[in-house]
Coordinates of C-alpha atoms and ligand atoms in Angstrom, one line a residue:
M1328 CA 102.6 -167.3 -220.7
S1329 CA 100.6 -163.6 -221.3
L1330 CA 96.9 -162.6 -221.5
K1331 CA 97.4 -162.3 -225.1
V1332 CA 99.4 -165.3 -226.0
F1333 CA 96.7 -167.3 -224.0
V1334 CA 93.2 -165.6 -225.6
L1335 CA 95.0 -166.3 -229.4
I1336 CA 95.8 -170.1 -228.3
V1337 CA 91.8 -170.0 -227.2
L1338 CA 90.7 -169.0 -230.4
V1339 CA 92.5 -171.0 -232.3
L1340 CA 91.5 -174.3 -230.0
L1341 CA 87.2 -172.3 -230.5
P1342 CA 86.4 -175.9 -232.2
F1343 CA 87.4 -178.7 -230.0
G1344 CA 85.9 -180.2 -227.2
D1345 CA 82.6 -180.4 -225.2
A1346 CA 82.3 -176.8 -224.4
L1347 CA 80.3 -175.1 -222.0
S1348 CA 78.1 -172.8 -224.0
R1349 CA 75.3 -169.6 -223.2
D1350 CA 73.2 -171.5 -224.8
D1351 CA 73.1 -174.1 -222.1
F1352 CA 71.1 -171.6 -220.4
P1353 CA 67.3 -170.6 -220.9
P1354 CA 67.3 -167.1 -222.6
H1355 CA 66.1 -165.2 -219.7
F1356 CA 68.8 -166.7 -217.1
L1357 CA 71.0 -163.3 -216.0
F1358 CA 74.4 -163.4 -215.5
G1359 CA 75.7 -160.2 -213.3
A1360 CA 78.4 -159.8 -211.2
S1361 CA 78.3 -157.7 -207.8
A1362 CA 79.1 -155.8 -205.2
S1363 CA 77.9 -153.9 -201.6
A1364 CA 78.3 -149.6 -201.8
Y1365 CA 80.7 -149.8 -198.7
Q1366 CA 83.1 -151.7 -200.6
V1367 CA 83.3 -150.3 -203.7
E1368 CA 81.9 -146.4 -203.9
G1369 CA 84.8 -144.8 -201.7
A1370 CA 84.2 -141.2 -201.5
A1371 CA 82.9 -142.0 -197.8
K1372 CA 83.2 -138.4 -196.6
E1373 CA 82.4 -136.5 -200.0
D1374 CA 78.6 -134.6 -201.2
G1375 CA 77.4 -135.3 -198.3
R1376 CA 78.2 -139.3 -197.6
K1377 CA 77.9 -139.7 -193.5
P1378 CA 79.2 -142.9 -191.8
S1379 CA 77.6 -146.5 -191.2
I1380 CA 78.3 -148.0 -189.2
W1381 CA 80.7 -150.8 -191.4
D1382 CA 82.9 -146.9 -191.2
T1383 CA 82.9 -147.4 -187.8
F1384 CA 83.9 -150.8 -187.6
A1385 CA 87.1 -150.0 -190.6
H1386 CA 88.1 -147.1 -187.9
A1387 CA 88.2 -148.4 -185.3
G1388 CA 90.3 -151.7 -186.6
N1389 CA 88.1 -154.5 -188.2
A1390 CA 87.2 -156.4 -184.9
N1391 CA 91.4 -156.7 -185.2
R1392 CA 91.0 -159.0 -187.7
Y1393 CA 92.9 -157.4 -190.6
T1394 CA 93.8 -153.6 -191.3
G1395 CA 92.4 -150.7 -193.7
N1396 CA 89.1 -149.4 -193.9
A1397 CA 86.5 -148.3 -197.5
D1398 CA 87.1 -144.4 -197.3
I1399 CA 89.0 -144.9 -201.2
A1400 CA 88.0 -148.3 -201.7
C1401 CA 87.3 -148.6 -205.1
D1402 CA 86.4 -144.7 -205.8
Q1403 CA 83.0 -146.6 -207.9
Y1404 CA 81.5 -143.0 -207.1
H1405 CA 84.0 -141.0 -209.6
K1406 CA 84.8 -144.3 -211.5
Y1407 CA 81.5 -145.1 -212.4
K1408 CA 80.9 -144.7 -215.8
E1409 CA 84.4 -146.4 -216.3
D1410 CA 83.6 -149.8 -214.5
V1411 CA 80.1 -150.3 -215.8
Q1412 CA 81.8 -149.8 -219.8
L1413 CA 83.6 -152.2 -218.7
M1414 CA 80.2 -154.5 -217.6
A1415 CA 79.0 -153.6 -221.3
K1416 CA 81.8 -155.0 -223.1
M1417 CA 82.0 -157.8 -220.8
G1418 CA 78.9 -158.7 -222.5
L1419 CA 77.1 -159.0 -218.3
D1420 CA 73.7 -158.9 -218.1
A1421 CA 73.4 -157.4 -215.0
Y1422 CA 75.1 -155.8 -211.8
R1423 CA 74.0 -156.0 -208.9
F1424 CA 75.5 -153.6 -206.3
S1425 CA 73.7 -151.9 -203.2
I1426 CA 72.6 -148.1 -202.2
S1427 CA 74.4 -146.6 -199.2
W1428 CA 72.1 -145.6 -196.2
S1429 CA 73.8 -142.9 -194.8
R1430 CA 74.8 -141.5 -198.6
L1431 CA 71.1 -141.3 -199.6
I1432 CA 69.6 -140.5 -196.1
P1433 CA 73.1 -139.0 -193.8
D1434 CA 71.4 -139.3 -190.2
G1435 CA 69.1 -142.8 -191.2
K1436 CA 66.1 -140.8 -190.9
G1437 CA 64.7 -137.3 -192.4
S1438 CA 66.4 -135.1 -194.9
I1439 CA 67.4 -136.8 -198.7
N1440 CA 70.6 -135.5 -199.6
P1441 CA 70.5 -134.3 -202.7
K1442 CA 74.4 -135.8 -204.0
G1443 CA 73.4 -139.5 -203.0
L1444 CA 70.3 -138.8 -205.4
Q1445 CA 72.0 -137.8 -207.9
Y1446 CA 75.0 -140.3 -207.6
Y1447 CA 72.5 -143.4 -207.7
N1448 CA 70.3 -141.7 -210.4
K1449 CA 73.6 -141.2 -212.5
L1450 CA 74.9 -145.1 -212.0
I1451 CA 71.3 -146.5 -212.7
N1452 CA 70.6 -144.4 -215.8
E1453 CA 74.7 -145.3 -217.1
L1454 CA 73.4 -149.2 -216.6
I1455 CA 69.9 -148.8 -218.3
S1456 CA 71.7 -147.0 -221.1
Q1457 CA 73.4 -150.3 -221.1
G1458 CA 71.1 -152.7 -221.3
I1459 CA 72.6 -153.9 -217.6
Q1460 CA 69.9 -154.6 -215.0
A1461 CA 70.0 -152.6 -211.6
H1462 CA 69.6 -155.5 -208.8
V1463 CA 69.6 -153.7 -206.2
T1464 CA 70.0 -154.1 -202.5
L1465 CA 69.2 -152.0 -199.7
V1466 CA 71.2 -152.9 -196.6
H1467 CA 74.7 -154.5 -196.9
W1468 CA 75.9 -154.0 -193.4
D1469 CA 76.2 -150.3 -193.8
L1470 CA 73.0 -149.5 -191.7
P1471 CA 73.6 -145.3 -191.2
Q1472 CA 76.0 -144.3 -188.3
A1473 CA 73.1 -142.1 -186.3
L1474 CA 70.8 -144.6 -186.1
E1475 CA 73.1 -147.2 -183.8
D1476 CA 73.7 -143.9 -182.3
E1477 CA 70.4 -142.8 -181.1
Y1478 CA 68.6 -145.9 -180.5
E1479 CA 71.5 -149.5 -181.4
G1480 CA 70.0 -149.7 -184.8
W1481 CA 68.7 -152.9 -185.3
M1482 CA 67.7 -153.7 -181.7
S1483 CA 64.6 -151.3 -181.7
R1484 CA 62.1 -151.3 -183.3
R1485 CA 62.0 -147.7 -184.1
I1486 CA 64.5 -149.5 -186.7
V1487 CA 60.9 -150.2 -188.4
K1488 CA 59.6 -147.0 -189.0
D1489 CA 62.7 -145.6 -189.8
F1490 CA 63.7 -149.2 -193.1
I1491 CA 60.4 -148.2 -194.1
A1492 CA 61.4 -145.1 -194.5
Y1493 CA 64.4 -145.3 -196.5
A1494 CA 63.2 -148.3 -198.4
D1495 CA 59.9 -146.0 -198.9
V1496 CA 62.4 -143.1 -200.9
C1497 CA 64.4 -145.4 -202.8
F1498 CA 61.3 -147.1 -204.3
R1499 CA 59.7 -144.1 -204.9
E1500 CA 63.2 -142.5 -207.0
F1501 CA 64.2 -145.6 -208.6
G1502 CA 61.2 -147.6 -208.7
D1503 CA 60.7 -146.9 -212.5
R1504 CA 64.4 -148.3 -213.4
V1505 CA 65.1 -150.4 -210.7
K1506 CA 63.0 -154.2 -211.0
Y1507 CA 64.6 -156.4 -208.5
W1508 CA 65.2 -155.6 -205.3
T1509 CA 66.5 -157.1 -201.9
T1510 CA 66.3 -156.0 -198.6
V1511 CA 68.6 -157.2 -196.4
N1512 CA 72.1 -159.4 -197.1
E1513 CA 73.0 -162.2 -196.1
G1514 CA 70.0 -162.2 -193.1
N1515 CA 71.5 -164.7 -191.3
V1516 CA 75.0 -164.2 -191.3
F1517 CA 73.8 -160.4 -190.1
A1518 CA 72.4 -162.3 -186.8
I1519 CA 74.7 -164.3 -186.4
G1520 CA 78.2 -163.0 -187.0
G1521 CA 76.6 -158.8 -185.6
Y1522 CA 75.0 -160.4 -182.5
D1523 CA 76.0 -163.3 -181.8
A1524 CA 79.3 -163.6 -182.7
G1525 CA 80.7 -160.2 -183.1
F1526 CA 83.0 -160.4 -185.8
V1527 CA 81.2 -157.9 -187.9
P1528 CA 79.8 -154.7 -187.3
P1529 CA 77.9 -153.5 -185.4
Q1530 CA 80.1 -156.4 -183.6
R1531 CA 77.4 -157.2 -180.4
C1532 CA 77.5 -160.4 -178.6
S1533 CA 73.8 -160.0 -177.7
P1534 CA 73.1 -163.4 -178.9
F1535 CA 69.7 -163.7 -178.4
S1536 CA 67.3 -160.9 -179.0
T1537 CA 67.9 -160.1 -183.1
Q1538 CA 66.4 -162.8 -184.7
S1539 CA 62.5 -161.5 -184.3
L1540 CA 63.9 -158.5 -185.3
I1541 CA 65.0 -159.5 -188.7
Y1542 CA 61.3 -159.9 -189.0
N1543 CA 59.6 -156.7 -187.2
C1544 CA 62.1 -154.3 -189.8
S1545 CA 61.3 -156.4 -192.8
G1546 CA 57.9 -158.8 -192.2
G1547 CA 55.8 -155.5 -193.0
N1548 CA 53.4 -155.2 -195.3
S1549 CA 52.9 -151.9 -195.6
S1550 CA 56.5 -151.8 -196.7
T1551 CA 57.0 -154.2 -199.4
E1552 CA 53.2 -155.0 -200.9
P1553 CA 52.4 -151.6 -201.3
Y1554 CA 54.8 -151.2 -203.6
L1555 CA 55.1 -153.8 -205.5
D1556 CA 51.6 -153.0 -207.0
R1557 CA 52.7 -150.0 -207.8
Q1558 CA 55.6 -151.1 -209.7
H1559 CA 55.8 -154.3 -210.0
G1560 CA 59.1 -154.9 -208.9
F1561 CA 60.3 -158.0 -207.4
I1562 CA 61.1 -158.2 -203.6
G1563 CA 63.3 -160.7 -202.0
F1564 CA 65.5 -162.2 -199.6
N1565 CA 69.3 -162.7 -199.3
L1566 CA 70.9 -165.5 -197.0
L1567 CA 75.0 -166.5 -197.2
T1568 CA 73.5 -170.8 -197.6
Y1569 CA 75.8 -173.9 -197.2
G1570 CA 74.7 -176.9 -198.0
F1571 CA 74.7 -179.6 -195.7
F1572 CA 74.9 -183.0 -196.4
P1573 CA 75.2 -186.2 -193.1
L1574 CA 78.5 -187.7 -192.6
T1575 CA 77.4 -191.4 -192.8
N1576 CA 74.4 -193.0 -193.9
T1577 CA 72.8 -193.6 -190.1
S1578 CA 69.9 -192.4 -189.1
E1579 CA 71.1 -189.5 -186.7
D1580 CA 73.8 -187.9 -189.2
I1581 CA 71.0 -187.3 -191.5
S1582 CA 68.8 -185.6 -189.1
A1583 CA 71.2 -183.4 -187.8
A1584 CA 71.5 -182.6 -191.4
K1585 CA 68.2 -181.2 -191.8
R1586 CA 68.4 -180.1 -188.5
A1587 CA 71.5 -178.3 -189.9
Q1588 CA 69.9 -176.2 -192.4
D1589 CA 66.1 -175.5 -190.6
F1590 CA 68.8 -173.7 -188.2
Y1591 CA 70.6 -171.9 -190.9
L1592 CA 68.4 -171.3 -193.7
G1593 CA 64.6 -172.2 -192.3
W1594 CA 65.3 -170.3 -189.8
F1595 CA 64.3 -167.7 -192.6
L1596 CA 62.6 -169.8 -195.1
N1597 CA 60.2 -171.5 -192.9
P1598 CA 58.7 -168.3 -191.8
F1599 CA 58.2 -167.2 -196.0
T1600 CA 57.3 -170.5 -196.4
F1601 CA 54.5 -171.3 -193.8
G1602 CA 55.0 -168.9 -191.4
E1603 CA 56.1 -170.2 -188.0
Y1604 CA 60.5 -171.4 -187.3
P1605 CA 60.9 -174.8 -187.6
D1606 CA 59.9 -177.0 -185.0
I1607 CA 63.5 -178.1 -184.0
M1608 CA 64.2 -174.4 -183.3
K1609 CA 61.5 -174.3 -181.5
K1610 CA 62.1 -177.0 -179.2
N1611 CA 65.6 -176.5 -179.2
V1612 CA 65.6 -172.6 -178.6
G1613 CA 62.7 -173.0 -176.2
S1614 CA 62.1 -170.5 -174.8
R1615 CA 64.4 -167.5 -176.2
L1616 CA 63.4 -168.0 -179.4
P1617 CA 60.0 -165.4 -180.0
L1618 CA 57.4 -167.0 -181.5
F1619 CA 55.0 -164.7 -184.0
S1620 CA 51.4 -163.6 -183.4
K1621 CA 49.1 -165.4 -186.0
S1622 CA 48.9 -161.0 -187.8
E1623 CA 52.9 -162.0 -188.3
S1624 CA 52.4 -165.1 -189.6
N1625 CA 50.2 -164.0 -192.1
L1626 CA 52.8 -160.9 -192.9
V1627 CA 56.3 -163.1 -192.8
K1628 CA 54.4 -165.9 -194.8
D1629 CA 54.5 -165.7 -198.6
S1630 CA 56.4 -161.9 -198.4
I1631 CA 59.4 -162.9 -200.4
D1632 CA 59.0 -162.7 -204.4
F1633 CA 62.3 -164.2 -204.6
L1634 CA 65.5 -165.6 -202.7
G1635 CA 69.2 -164.4 -203.4
I1636 CA 71.4 -167.3 -201.6
N1637 CA 75.0 -166.1 -201.6
Y1638 CA 76.8 -169.9 -202.2
Y1639 CA 80.8 -171.0 -201.3
V1640 CA 81.3 -173.7 -199.3
S1641 CA 79.1 -176.9 -197.4
F1642 CA 79.7 -178.4 -194.9
Y1643 CA 79.3 -182.9 -194.0
V1644 CA 77.3 -183.0 -191.1
K1645 CA 77.3 -185.3 -188.0
D1646 CA 75.2 -185.7 -184.7
N1647 CA 76.7 -184.0 -181.7
P1648 CA 73.8 -184.8 -178.7
G1649 CA 76.1 -183.9 -176.3
S1650 CA 76.0 -180.5 -177.0
L1651 CA 72.5 -179.8 -175.7
Q1652 CA 73.4 -180.9 -172.1
I1653 CA 75.3 -177.6 -172.4
K1654 CA 74.0 -175.4 -170.4
D1655 CA 74.3 -171.7 -171.2
R1656 CA 73.1 -172.5 -175.1
D1657 CA 74.3 -169.8 -178.0
Y1658 CA 72.9 -170.4 -181.7
M1659 CA 75.4 -172.8 -182.3
V1660 CA 75.3 -175.2 -179.8
D1661 CA 71.3 -175.3 -179.7
M1662 CA 72.2 -176.9 -183.7
G1663 CA 73.5 -179.8 -181.6
V1664 CA 75.5 -181.2 -184.6
E1665 CA 80.0 -180.7 -185.3
L1666 CA 80.0 -179.4 -189.1
Q1667 CA 82.6 -180.3 -191.7
P1668 CA 83.7 -178.6 -194.3
V1669 CA 83.2 -180.4 -198.1
F1670 CA 86.6 -180.2 -199.3
E1671 CA 87.4 -181.3 -203.0
N1672 CA 88.5 -184.8 -203.6
G1673 CA 89.2 -184.9 -199.4
T1674 CA 92.1 -182.7 -200.4
T1675 CA 92.7 -179.6 -197.9
T1676 CA 92.6 -175.7 -199.9
D1677 CA 93.1 -171.9 -198.6
Q1678 CA 91.1 -171.3 -201.3
F1679 CA 87.1 -172.3 -201.7
P1680 CA 86.9 -175.7 -202.9
I1681 CA 84.9 -176.4 -206.0
V1682 CA 82.8 -178.9 -205.4
P1683 CA 79.8 -178.7 -207.9
W1684 CA 77.3 -181.0 -206.8
T1685 CA 76.9 -179.5 -203.3
L1686 CA 75.5 -176.9 -205.3
H1687 CA 72.8 -179.5 -207.2
G1688 CA 72.5 -180.9 -203.6
L1689 CA 71.4 -177.9 -201.7
L1690 CA 69.3 -176.6 -204.8
D1691 CA 67.8 -179.5 -204.8
S1692 CA 67.2 -179.6 -200.8
L1693 CA 65.8 -175.7 -201.5
R1694 CA 63.4 -177.2 -203.9
N1695 CA 62.3 -180.0 -202.1
T1696 CA 61.9 -177.8 -198.7
Y1697 CA 60.3 -174.8 -199.1
G1698 CA 58.5 -175.1 -202.6
N1699 CA 60.2 -174.1 -206.0
M1700 CA 61.0 -170.6 -205.3
P1701 CA 62.8 -168.0 -207.9
I1702 CA 66.5 -168.4 -206.9
Y1703 CA 69.0 -165.8 -208.1
I1704 CA 72.8 -166.9 -206.4
H1705 CA 73.4 -163.8 -206.0
E1706 CA 77.3 -164.2 -205.1
N1707 CA 79.5 -167.4 -205.8
G1708 CA 83.2 -167.3 -206.8
Q1709 CA 86.6 -167.7 -206.0
Q1710 CA 89.0 -166.4 -202.7
T1711 CA 92.5 -165.7 -203.9
H1712 CA 94.9 -163.0 -202.5
W1713 CA 95.1 -159.9 -202.8
N1714 CA 98.0 -159.5 -205.2
S1715 CA 98.2 -162.9 -206.4
S1716 CA 98.5 -163.5 -210.3
L1717 CA 96.2 -161.9 -213.0
E1718 CA 95.8 -165.3 -214.0
D1719 CA 93.6 -167.1 -211.5
W1720 CA 93.4 -170.4 -212.6
S1721 CA 91.3 -171.1 -209.6
R1722 CA 88.6 -168.7 -210.1
V1723 CA 87.4 -169.1 -213.8
K1724 CA 87.9 -173.1 -212.7
C1725 CA 84.7 -171.7 -209.8
L1726 CA 82.9 -170.0 -212.3
H1727 CA 83.1 -172.5 -215.0
D1728 CA 82.6 -175.6 -213.1
Y1729 CA 80.1 -174.0 -211.0
I1730 CA 78.3 -172.5 -213.8
G1731 CA 78.5 -175.5 -215.9
S1732 CA 76.5 -177.5 -213.0
I1733 CA 73.0 -175.3 -213.7
P1734 CA 72.0 -176.7 -217.1
N1735 CA 71.1 -180.2 -215.3
I1736 CA 70.2 -178.1 -212.4
L1737 CA 67.4 -176.5 -214.2
R1738 CA 66.7 -179.2 -215.6
N1739 CA 65.9 -181.0 -212.6
G1740 CA 63.5 -178.6 -212.3
V1741 CA 64.6 -175.9 -210.2
N1742 CA 63.5 -172.3 -210.0
V1743 CA 67.1 -170.6 -210.8
R1744 CA 66.9 -167.5 -212.8
G1745 CA 70.6 -165.8 -212.9
Y1746 CA 73.9 -165.7 -211.9
F1747 CA 76.2 -163.0 -210.2
V1748 CA 79.8 -163.6 -209.6
W1749 CA 81.7 -162.1 -206.2
S1750 CA 82.8 -159.9 -206.7
F1751 CA 83.5 -157.5 -209.9
L1752 CA 86.1 -156.0 -209.1
D1753 CA 88.5 -156.8 -206.2
V1754 CA 86.5 -155.1 -202.8
F1755 CA 87.0 -154.2 -200.0
E1756 CA 86.2 -157.8 -197.8
L1757 CA 84.2 -157.7 -194.7
L1758 CA 86.5 -160.4 -193.6
A1759 CA 89.3 -159.8 -195.0
G1760 CA 89.7 -156.0 -196.1
Y1761 CA 92.8 -156.0 -198.3
E1762 CA 94.3 -159.2 -198.2
S1763 CA 91.6 -161.4 -199.7
S1764 CA 90.5 -161.0 -202.8
F1765 CA 87.1 -162.5 -205.1
G1766 CA 86.9 -159.9 -208.1
L1767 CA 87.1 -160.4 -212.0
H1768 CA 89.1 -157.2 -212.1
Y1769 CA 92.7 -156.5 -209.5
I1770 CA 93.2 -153.2 -208.4
D1771 CA 96.7 -152.2 -207.2
L1772 CA 96.1 -150.1 -204.8
N1773 CA 99.5 -148.3 -204.6
D1774 CA 98.4 -147.1 -208.1
P1775 CA 96.9 -143.9 -207.9
T1776 CA 94.6 -144.2 -210.8
L1777 CA 93.2 -147.5 -209.6
R1778 CA 92.7 -149.2 -212.6
R1779 CA 91.2 -152.0 -213.5
Q1780 CA 92.9 -154.6 -214.9
P1781 CA 91.0 -158.1 -215.7
K1782 CA 92.1 -161.1 -215.1
L1783 CA 92.5 -163.9 -216.5
S1784 CA 88.6 -165.0 -215.1
A1785 CA 86.9 -161.7 -216.9
V1786 CA 88.4 -162.8 -219.9
W1787 CA 87.0 -166.1 -219.3
Y1788 CA 83.6 -165.1 -218.5
S1789 CA 83.4 -162.5 -220.8
N1790 CA 83.7 -164.9 -223.5
F1791 CA 81.4 -167.1 -222.4
L1792 CA 79.1 -164.6 -222.1
N1793 CA 80.0 -163.5 -225.8
G1794 CA 79.2 -167.2 -227.1
R1795 CA 83.2 -167.2 -227.3
I1796 CA 84.3 -170.6 -226.7
M1797 CA 87.6 -171.2 -224.6
D1798 CA 86.8 -174.8 -222.4
P1799 CA 88.9 -176.7 -223.8
M1800 CA 92.8 -174.8 -222.8
I1801 CA 90.6 -173.3 -219.7
T1802 CA 89.6 -177.3 -218.7
M1803 CA 93.5 -178.9 -219.3
E1804 CA 95.4 -175.8 -217.5
V1805 CA 93.1 -175.5 -215.3
Q1806 CA 94.0 -178.6 -213.7
K1807 CA 97.6 -178.4 -214.2
K1808 CA 97.5 -175.4 -211.9
N1809 CA 94.6 -175.1 -209.8
P1810 CA 97.0 -174.3 -206.9
S1811 CA 96.2 -176.0 -203.5
V1812 CA 97.6 -174.6 -200.0
V1813 CA 97.0 -176.2 -196.4
L1814 CA 93.3 -176.3 -194.4
S1815 CA 94.6 -174.0 -191.4
T1816 CA 94.5 -171.2 -193.6
F1817 CA 91.7 -171.8 -194.9
V1818 CA 90.2 -172.3 -190.9
S1819 CA 91.5 -169.2 -190.3
N1820 CA 90.4 -167.2 -192.4
N1821 CA 87.2 -167.2 -192.2
P1822 CA 85.4 -167.1 -189.2
I1823 CA 82.8 -168.8 -189.5
L1824 CA 84.6 -171.9 -189.8
Q1825 CA 86.7 -170.9 -186.8
K1826 CA 83.9 -171.2 -185.1
V1827 CA 82.9 -174.2 -186.9
Q1828 CA 86.0 -175.8 -185.7
L1829 CA 85.9 -174.3 -181.7
K1830 CA 82.8 -175.8 -181.3
A1831 CA 83.5 -179.4 -182.9
N1832 CA 87.2 -178.9 -181.1
N1833 CA 85.2 -178.1 -178.7
S1834 CA 82.2 -180.6 -178.2
C1835 CA 81.8 -183.8 -176.0
Ligands
LIG2415 C1 58.6 -157.7 -182.9 O1 57.1 -157.9 -183.1 C2 56.1 -158.2 -181.7 C3 54.3 -157.1 -182.5 O2 54.8 -156.3 -183.2 C4 56.8 -157.5 -180.4 O3 55.4 -158.1 -179.6 C5 57.7 -158.3 -180.4 O4 57.6 -158.0 -179.1 C6 58.7 -157.8 -181.3 N1 60.4 -158.4 -180.9 C7 61.2 -157.9 -180.7 C8 62.1 -158.7 -180.1 O5 61.1 -156.6 -180.0
LIG2416 C1 48.9 -156.0 -193.6 O1 47.6 -155.8 -194.8 C2 46.2 -156.6 -194.1 C3 45.8 -157.2 -195.0 O2 46.3 -157.5 -195.8 C4 45.9 -155.3 -193.0 O3 44.5 -156.3 -192.2 C5 46.7 -154.9 -192.2 O4 45.7 -153.7 -191.7 C6 48.0 -154.4 -192.6 N1 48.8 -153.8 -192.1 C7 49.4 -152.5 -192.3 C8 50.5 -152.9 -191.1 O5 49.9 -152.5 -193.0
LIG2417 C1 74.5 -193.0 -198.2 O1 73.6 -193.0 -199.3 C2 73.7 -193.2 -200.3 C3 72.7 -194.1 -201.1 O2 71.7 -195.3 -201.1 C4 75.3 -193.0 -201.0 O3 75.0 -193.0 -202.6 C5 75.8 -192.5 -200.4 O4 77.3 -192.9 -200.7 C6 76.6 -192.8 -199.0 N1 76.3 -192.5 -197.9 C7 77.8 -192.5 -196.8 C8 78.5 -191.4 -196.5 O5 77.4 -193.3 -197.1
LIG2418 C1 90.5 -184.9 -208.0 O1 90.7 -184.5 -209.1 C2 91.0 -184.5 -210.2 C3 91.6 -183.3 -211.0 O2 90.7 -181.8 -210.2 C4 90.4 -185.3 -210.8 O3 90.8 -185.8 -212.2 C5 89.5 -186.7 -210.3 O4 88.5 -187.4 -211.0 C6 89.0 -186.5 -208.9 N1 88.4 -187.4 -207.9 C7 87.3 -187.1 -207.3 C8 87.1 -188.5 -206.5 O5 86.5 -186.3 -207.6
LIG2419 C1 100.0 -155.6 -202.4 O1 101.2 -155.5 -203.2 C2 101.2 -154.3 -202.5 C3 102.6 -153.7 -203.3 O2 102.6 -153.2 -204.6 C4 101.6 -153.1 -201.3 O3 101.3 -153.0 -200.9 C5 100.0 -154.6 -200.1 O4 100.3 -154.4 -198.9 C6 99.7 -155.7 -200.4 N1 99.2 -156.8 -200.1 C7 99.0 -157.5 -199.7 C8 97.8 -158.2 -199.3 O5 100.0 -158.1 -200.0

């Protein structure tokens, strides 16, 4: 069926069914879509931009996982107007994007690149003129290469000063129009992936030293509170989150699930909430875990205005006490658990399973454990292959089911403020380059115009946002067409799951 026919049928069916509606959400609840600088901008060597560690990583072969780079990507640098038009037409309230530090300040420190400044001003102004809020991330994996070369980037305390200076430029130049800032994307994966497992830039394998550095660079009151006062903006942090659920109801598995959450999320959220790492981390990591001094603890505590979560999958957790007998331990081993992905219906799939109760469970747990901090779902979405059909039923189902679960979560009193789809366009993905895609819009990379082609999910999201109801058809068709393939493909495409799998296989 063609899109046009489909939309016609849907319009005809409009009055029927238990439809999900924008009216089920509070008026100020935001709906948006996400992307990040390196993944969409292109123009990598244009107008004074210098490389980031992600440029270097990509040009060195993406850790041999896939080929390609984002030198051109979606070319949003030149097509930002067209993209913002598209967002406006869809009815997005907000666009979450990141600033390329090495476009704005090519050497990481020192002079500002006027062309970079001009680009972000134009993008932000275009968004504002269309009534779309700008939600900006400062570092989305792409530290300037110059700082990596000079002092190994995040490994050195010297990053603190340069990060503060960069943030200062952003707050000063854009803070009159940008009210929502996120310092670092996926701080937890950034540390695990970049410095323990080494599958993302800067691709180091020095497991134990990064934990305090993240805080050393983001916790300073000189970098946050003063700007808050000046601009009345909000500054948050972003984590890749998973729901953790005990595999069985034994007390061992119940405490293993709590332990997994403490390691993945409490690692950051305990300091932000209580000023300390979780007790279980102190116990299992021992002297390898740096401690906060009293004054650092006070700085870090209550230093975020909101939490951004990227949410895709959840795990059942089984206790694995044997792993603590291992002598050379890293982060995964210190946790003392086995993780098994939660799959839909007990079946297997190469796409992310769509399991809305896990999002509900995660958000309830965040509220109960860390206080009811404001939360933005910064990323949620479905993975498909790059060239798969424009009729992306599994993505529609994903958006429909997760968005549909939020009204109940809100009724439960969780402080969720917004939902962003990852991603607005098919982008150069961190874990799969141009092989997998999450976009609402497809781009044929062989088409020199890089035309944005709306997938069915874009049509669905747009209809939802514009109050055009299309659920009866979607529900029927999604159930018929949602494809399911084998577990091995899913795992082999996801390094985090690979790692989990590996540990599970190796565990005693
Ligand atoms: C973080 O900062 C504190 C104090 O400013 C310092 O004592 C500590 O060594 C730093 N951590 C690392 C790993 O450099
Ligand atoms: C941080 O704020 C406290 C008071 O709130 C102040 O005593 C301290 O000097 C500040 N630190 C820095 C580095 O500005
Ligand atoms: C654990 O107990 C809860 C509440 O009694 C129940 O709903 C759940 O199904 C049980 N889970 C397992 C895995 O047995
Ligand atoms: C499994 O999925 C099918 C179709 O998506 C649904 O009808 C059924 O209720 C599900 N079963 C369970 C146990 O969730
Ligand atoms: C997508 O299709 C194009 C040809 O249209 C091809 O060059 C490219 O390799 C394909 N990508 C994937 C991931 O299959």
